[in-house]
Amino acid sequence: MKQFKISFLKWLVISLICIYFGFMVGKFKQDILQHKVQSLALDVESLTLENTQLTERLNLTQAEYQSEKQVHKVLEEDNLALNNALDASNNKLYFYEQVVAPELSKAGLNIYSFDVTAGEEQGTWLFELVLMQGQKGRHDLKGNVEITFASADDNKKVTLKELKSSFESSFKFKYFQHLKGSFTLPEDANIDQVFIVAEADGSKWNHSQRIEKIYDWKNFIEDGATTLEELATQSE
């Protein structure tokens, strides 16, 4: 009986020791976990602060970029407007130089320019034809202009008079004249080229004259109706 009590006490002491060590180990692990949690909390706080700062810097950079982009766009638009104004001024200067100095231009009747722009209605076009006279001792030139639209594939042709148009084909001028009008092409029209023929009547001061120019309508349409290019004629 005495030996049983001693064994029981040993077992109890050992159990208490094991329980104590288990408690201490658990407390140690808990302290480690608490330390890790505190460390992670500090990391989260630091990362949150860094993220906020980076976000502010990003927003500032984007704002500066948008501002510079807007300024750059305005500068591009101003530059384009100035270039267009300069081109228009140069064209006017070149035109009037030929008016006041006929030796600079081709002698006699000349088709200076032919410009076409799209109208408000589908298939409707506005045009301006500029005729000029490049010779000394100029007198009035009288005559007529014929504008013809032609297809290169089937050789079909239609004149401006045959279309729904507003155009006065006769001219009379001493220096230059602007002929303006509009026309409407049929929806199924297959136009490749535009022929312009200007004929001046003969007089006691001038002999009769005829001049022809051809313009590339097909590429004009394919290019978005921006540039009506003059083509070389057989006489050239």
PDB file of N, CA, C and O in Angstrom, residues 116-127 149 158 160 163-166 181-191 217 220-221 225:
ATOM      1  N   VAL A 116     -13.315  71.752-105.043  1.00  0.00           N
ATOM      2  CA  VAL A 116     -14.615  71.118-104.816  1.00  0.00           C
ATOM      3  C   VAL A 116     -14.724  70.720-103.355  1.00  0.00           C
ATOM      4  O   VAL A 116     -13.778  70.173-102.771  1.00  0.00           O
ATOM      5  N   THR A 117     -15.872  70.993-102.753  1.00  0.00           N
ATOM      6  CA  THR A 117     -16.140  70.575-101.375  1.00  0.00           C
ATOM      7  C   THR A 117     -17.529  69.931-101.320  1.00  0.00           C
ATOM      8  O   THR A 117     -18.412  70.261-102.115  1.00  0.00           O
ATOM      9  N   ALA A 118     -17.698  69.020-100.370  1.00  0.00           N
ATOM     10  CA  ALA A 118     -18.973  68.318-100.229  1.00  0.00           C
ATOM     11  C   ALA A 118     -20.047  69.256 -99.699  1.00  0.00           C
ATOM     12  O   ALA A 118     -19.801  70.079 -98.811  1.00  0.00           O
ATOM     13  N   GLY A 119     -21.254  69.140-100.270  1.00  0.00           N
ATOM     14  CA  GLY A 119     -22.387  69.919 -99.792  1.00  0.00           C
ATOM     15  C   GLY A 119     -23.088  69.240 -98.624  1.00  0.00           C
ATOM     16  O   GLY A 119     -22.684  68.170 -98.168  1.00  0.00           O
ATOM     17  N   GLU A 120     -24.137  69.863 -98.142  1.00  0.00           N
ATOM     18  CA  GLU A 120     -24.864  69.315 -96.991  1.00  0.00           C
ATOM     19  C   GLU A 120     -25.633  68.056 -97.368  1.00  0.00           C
ATOM     20  O   GLU A 120     -25.725  67.128 -96.574  1.00  0.00           O
ATOM     21  N   GLU A 121     -26.197  68.018 -98.575  1.00  0.00           N
ATOM     22  CA  GLU A 121     -26.971  66.859 -99.002  1.00  0.00           C
ATOM     23  C   GLU A 121     -26.065  65.815 -99.643  1.00  0.00           C
ATOM     24  O   GLU A 121     -25.046  66.140-100.251  1.00  0.00           O
ATOM     25  N   GLN A 122     -26.438  64.555 -99.493  1.00  0.00           N
ATOM     26  CA  GLN A 122     -25.677  63.449-100.061  1.00  0.00           C
ATOM     27  C   GLN A 122     -25.598  63.571-101.575  1.00  0.00           C
ATOM     28  O   GLN A 122     -26.601  63.756-102.254  1.00  0.00           O
ATOM     29  N   GLY A 123     -24.383  63.479-102.102  1.00  0.00           N
ATOM     30  CA  GLY A 123     -24.180  63.541-103.540  1.00  0.00           C
ATOM     31  C   GLY A 123     -24.114  64.937-104.109  1.00  0.00           C
ATOM     32  O   GLY A 123     -23.956  65.107-105.318  1.00  0.00           O
ATOM     33  N   THR A 124     -24.239  65.957-103.247  1.00  0.00           N
ATOM     34  CA  THR A 124     -24.186  67.350-103.699  1.00  0.00           C
ATOM     35  C   THR A 124     -22.807  67.935-103.428  1.00  0.00           C
ATOM     36  O   THR A 124     -22.223  67.711-102.366  1.00  0.00           O
ATOM     37  N   TRP A 125     -22.300  68.696-104.399  1.00  0.00           N
ATOM     38  CA  TRP A 125     -20.955  69.264-104.294  1.00  0.00           C
ATOM     39  C   TRP A 125     -20.967  70.742-104.638  1.00  0.00           C
ATOM     40  O   TRP A 125     -21.733  71.189-105.493  1.00  0.00           O
ATOM     41  N   LEU A 126     -20.110  71.477-103.946  1.00  0.00           N
ATOM     42  CA  LEU A 126     -19.913  72.897-104.217  1.00  0.00           C
ATOM     43  C   LEU A 126     -18.558  73.061-104.888  1.00  0.00           C
ATOM     44  O   LEU A 126     -17.590  72.403-104.499  1.00  0.00           O
ATOM     45  N   PHE A 127     -18.477  73.935-105.865  1.00  0.00           N
ATOM     46  CA  PHE A 127     -17.197  74.104-106.548  1.00  0.00           C
ATOM     47  C   PHE A 127     -16.918  75.580-106.818  1.00  0.00           C
ATOM     48  O   PHE A 127     -17.827  76.419-106.851  1.00  0.00           O
ATOM     49  N   PHE A 149     -17.754  65.225-116.561  1.00  0.00           N
ATOM     50  CA  PHE A 149     -17.399  64.112-115.681  1.00  0.00           C
ATOM     51  C   PHE A 149     -17.367  62.839-116.521  1.00  0.00           C
ATOM     52  O   PHE A 149     -18.317  62.536-117.236  1.00  0.00           O
ATOM     53  N   VAL A 158     -20.704  62.864-118.841  1.00  0.00           N
ATOM     54  CA  VAL A 158     -21.856  63.702-118.557  1.00  0.00           C
ATOM     55  C   VAL A 158     -21.339  65.102-118.245  1.00  0.00           C
ATOM     56  O   VAL A 158     -20.378  65.274-117.501  1.00  0.00           O
ATOM     57  N   LEU A 160     -21.698  69.181-116.988  1.00  0.00           N
ATOM     58  CA  LEU A 160     -22.328  69.856-115.852  1.00  0.00           C
ATOM     59  C   LEU A 160     -23.719  70.362-116.216  1.00  0.00           C
ATOM     60  O   LEU A 160     -24.613  70.401-115.368  1.00  0.00           O
ATOM     61  N   LEU A 163     -26.370  67.775-115.531  1.00  0.00           N
ATOM     62  CA  LEU A 163     -26.618  67.422-114.142  1.00  0.00           C
ATOM     63  C   LEU A 163     -27.506  68.475-113.483  1.00  0.00           C
ATOM     64  O   LEU A 163     -27.713  69.566-114.011  1.00  0.00           O
ATOM     65  N   LYS A 164     -28.011  68.108-112.327  1.00  0.00           N
ATOM     66  CA  LYS A 164     -28.741  69.076-111.519  1.00  0.00           C
ATOM     67  C   LYS A 164     -27.713  70.029-110.926  1.00  0.00           C
ATOM     68  O   LYS A 164     -27.042  69.709-109.947  1.00  0.00           O
ATOM     69  N   SER A 165     -27.577  71.209-111.538  1.00  0.00           N
ATOM     70  CA  SER A 165     -26.493  72.099-111.122  1.00  0.00           C
ATOM     71  C   SER A 165     -26.918  73.556-111.224  1.00  0.00           C
ATOM     72  O   SER A 165     -27.905  73.905-111.872  1.00  0.00           O
ATOM     73  N   SER A 166     -26.150  74.384-110.560  1.00  0.00           N
ATOM     74  CA  SER A 166     -26.297  75.841-110.666  1.00  0.00           C
ATOM     75  C   SER A 166     -24.945  76.379-111.096  1.00  0.00           C
ATOM     76  O   SER A 166     -24.011  76.483-110.309  1.00  0.00           O
ATOM     77  N   GLY A 181     -20.548  77.439-108.186  1.00  0.00           N
ATOM     78  CA  GLY A 181     -21.792  76.733-108.409  1.00  0.00           C
ATOM     79  C   GLY A 181     -21.855  75.453-107.609  1.00  0.00           C
ATOM     80  O   GLY A 181     -21.003  75.184-106.752  1.00  0.00           O
ATOM     81  N   SER A 182     -22.861  74.672-107.883  1.00  0.00           N
ATOM     82  CA  SER A 182     -23.034  73.376-107.215  1.00  0.00           C
ATOM     83  C   SER A 182     -23.592  72.375-108.213  1.00  0.00           C
ATOM     84  O   SER A 182     -24.157  72.749-109.238  1.00  0.00           O
ATOM     85  N   PHE A 183     -23.427  71.108-107.913  1.00  0.00           N
ATOM     86  CA  PHE A 183     -23.971  70.061-108.773  1.00  0.00           C
ATOM     87  C   PHE A 183     -24.258  68.829-107.934  1.00  0.00           C
ATOM     88  O   PHE A 183     -23.706  68.652-106.842  1.00  0.00           O
ATOM     89  N   THR A 184     -25.126  67.981-108.458  1.00  0.00           N
ATOM     90  CA  THR A 184     -25.493  66.739-107.772  1.00  0.00           C
ATOM     91  C   THR A 184     -25.250  65.570-108.717  1.00  0.00           C
ATOM     92  O   THR A 184     -25.797  65.530-109.825  1.00  0.00           O
ATOM     93  N   LEU A 185     -24.424  64.644-108.278  1.00  0.00           N
ATOM     94  CA  LEU A 185     -24.128  63.461-109.078  1.00  0.00           C
ATOM     95  C   LEU A 185     -25.147  62.357-108.788  1.00  0.00           C
ATOM     96  O   LEU A 185     -25.579  62.200-107.633  1.00  0.00           O
ATOM     97  N   PRO A 186     -25.519  61.584-109.772  1.00  0.00           N
ATOM     98  CA  PRO A 186     -26.411  60.436-109.524  1.00  0.00           C
ATOM     99  C   PRO A 186     -25.763  59.446-108.563  1.00  0.00           C
ATOM    100  O   PRO A 186     -24.534  59.343-108.493  1.00  0.00           O
ATOM    101  N   GLU A 187     -26.591  58.739-107.814  1.00  0.00           N
ATOM    102  CA  GLU A 187     -26.063  57.801-106.822  1.00  0.00           C
ATOM    103  C   GLU A 187     -25.223  56.697-107.467  1.00  0.00           C
ATOM    104  O   GLU A 187     -24.270  56.214-106.861  1.00  0.00           O
ATOM    105  N   ASP A 188     -25.575  56.296-108.679  1.00  0.00           N
ATOM    106  CA  ASP A 188     -24.854  55.211-109.334  1.00  0.00           C
ATOM    107  C   ASP A 188     -23.751  55.723-110.256  1.00  0.00           C
ATOM    108  O   ASP A 188     -23.200  54.968-111.062  1.00  0.00           O
ATOM    109  N   ALA A 189     -23.399  57.002-110.144  1.00  0.00           N
ATOM    110  CA  ALA A 189     -22.371  57.572-111.014  1.00  0.00           C
ATOM    111  C   ALA A 189     -21.003  56.967-110.696  1.00  0.00           C
ATOM    112  O   ALA A 189     -20.614  56.849-109.539  1.00  0.00           O
ATOM    113  N   ASN A 190     -20.315  56.570-111.757  1.00  0.00           N
ATOM    114  CA  ASN A 190     -18.979  55.990-111.612  1.00  0.00           C
ATOM    115  C   ASN A 190     -17.984  56.928-112.301  1.00  0.00           C
ATOM    116  O   ASN A 190     -17.595  56.722-113.447  1.00  0.00           O
ATOM    117  N   ILE A 191     -17.570  57.970-111.574  1.00  0.00           N
ATOM    118  CA  ILE A 191     -16.740  59.036-112.151  1.00  0.00           C
ATOM    119  C   ILE A 191     -15.275  58.794-111.805  1.00  0.00           C
ATOM    120  O   ILE A 191     -14.935  58.506-110.657  1.00  0.00           O
ATOM    121  N   TRP A 217     -10.822  62.622-110.111  1.00  0.00           N
ATOM    122  CA  TRP A 217     -11.986  62.546-109.226  1.00  0.00           C
ATOM    123  C   TRP A 217     -11.994  61.258-108.407  1.00  0.00           C
ATOM    124  O   TRP A 217     -12.406  61.257-107.245  1.00  0.00           O
ATOM    125  N   PHE A 220      -9.798  61.527-105.505  1.00  0.00           N
ATOM    126  CA  PHE A 220     -10.384  62.577-104.671  1.00  0.00           C
ATOM    127  C   PHE A 220     -11.431  61.985-103.736  1.00  0.00           C
ATOM    128  O   PHE A 220     -11.470  62.289-102.540  1.00  0.00           O
ATOM    129  N   ILE A 221     -12.286  61.114-104.269  1.00  0.00           N
ATOM    130  CA  ILE A 221     -13.325  60.474-103.458  1.00  0.00           C
ATOM    131  C   ILE A 221     -12.706  59.468-102.494  1.00  0.00           C
ATOM    132  O   ILE A 221     -13.055  59.414-101.302  1.00  0.00           O
ATOM    133  N   ALA A 225     -12.387  63.074-100.132  1.00  0.00           N
ATOM    134  CA  ALA A 225     -12.746  64.376-100.702  1.00  0.00           C
ATOM    135  C   ALA A 225     -11.927  65.492-100.083  1.00  0.00           C
ATOM    136  O   ALA A 225     -12.453  66.486 -99.595  1.00  0.00           O
TER     137      ALA A 225
END
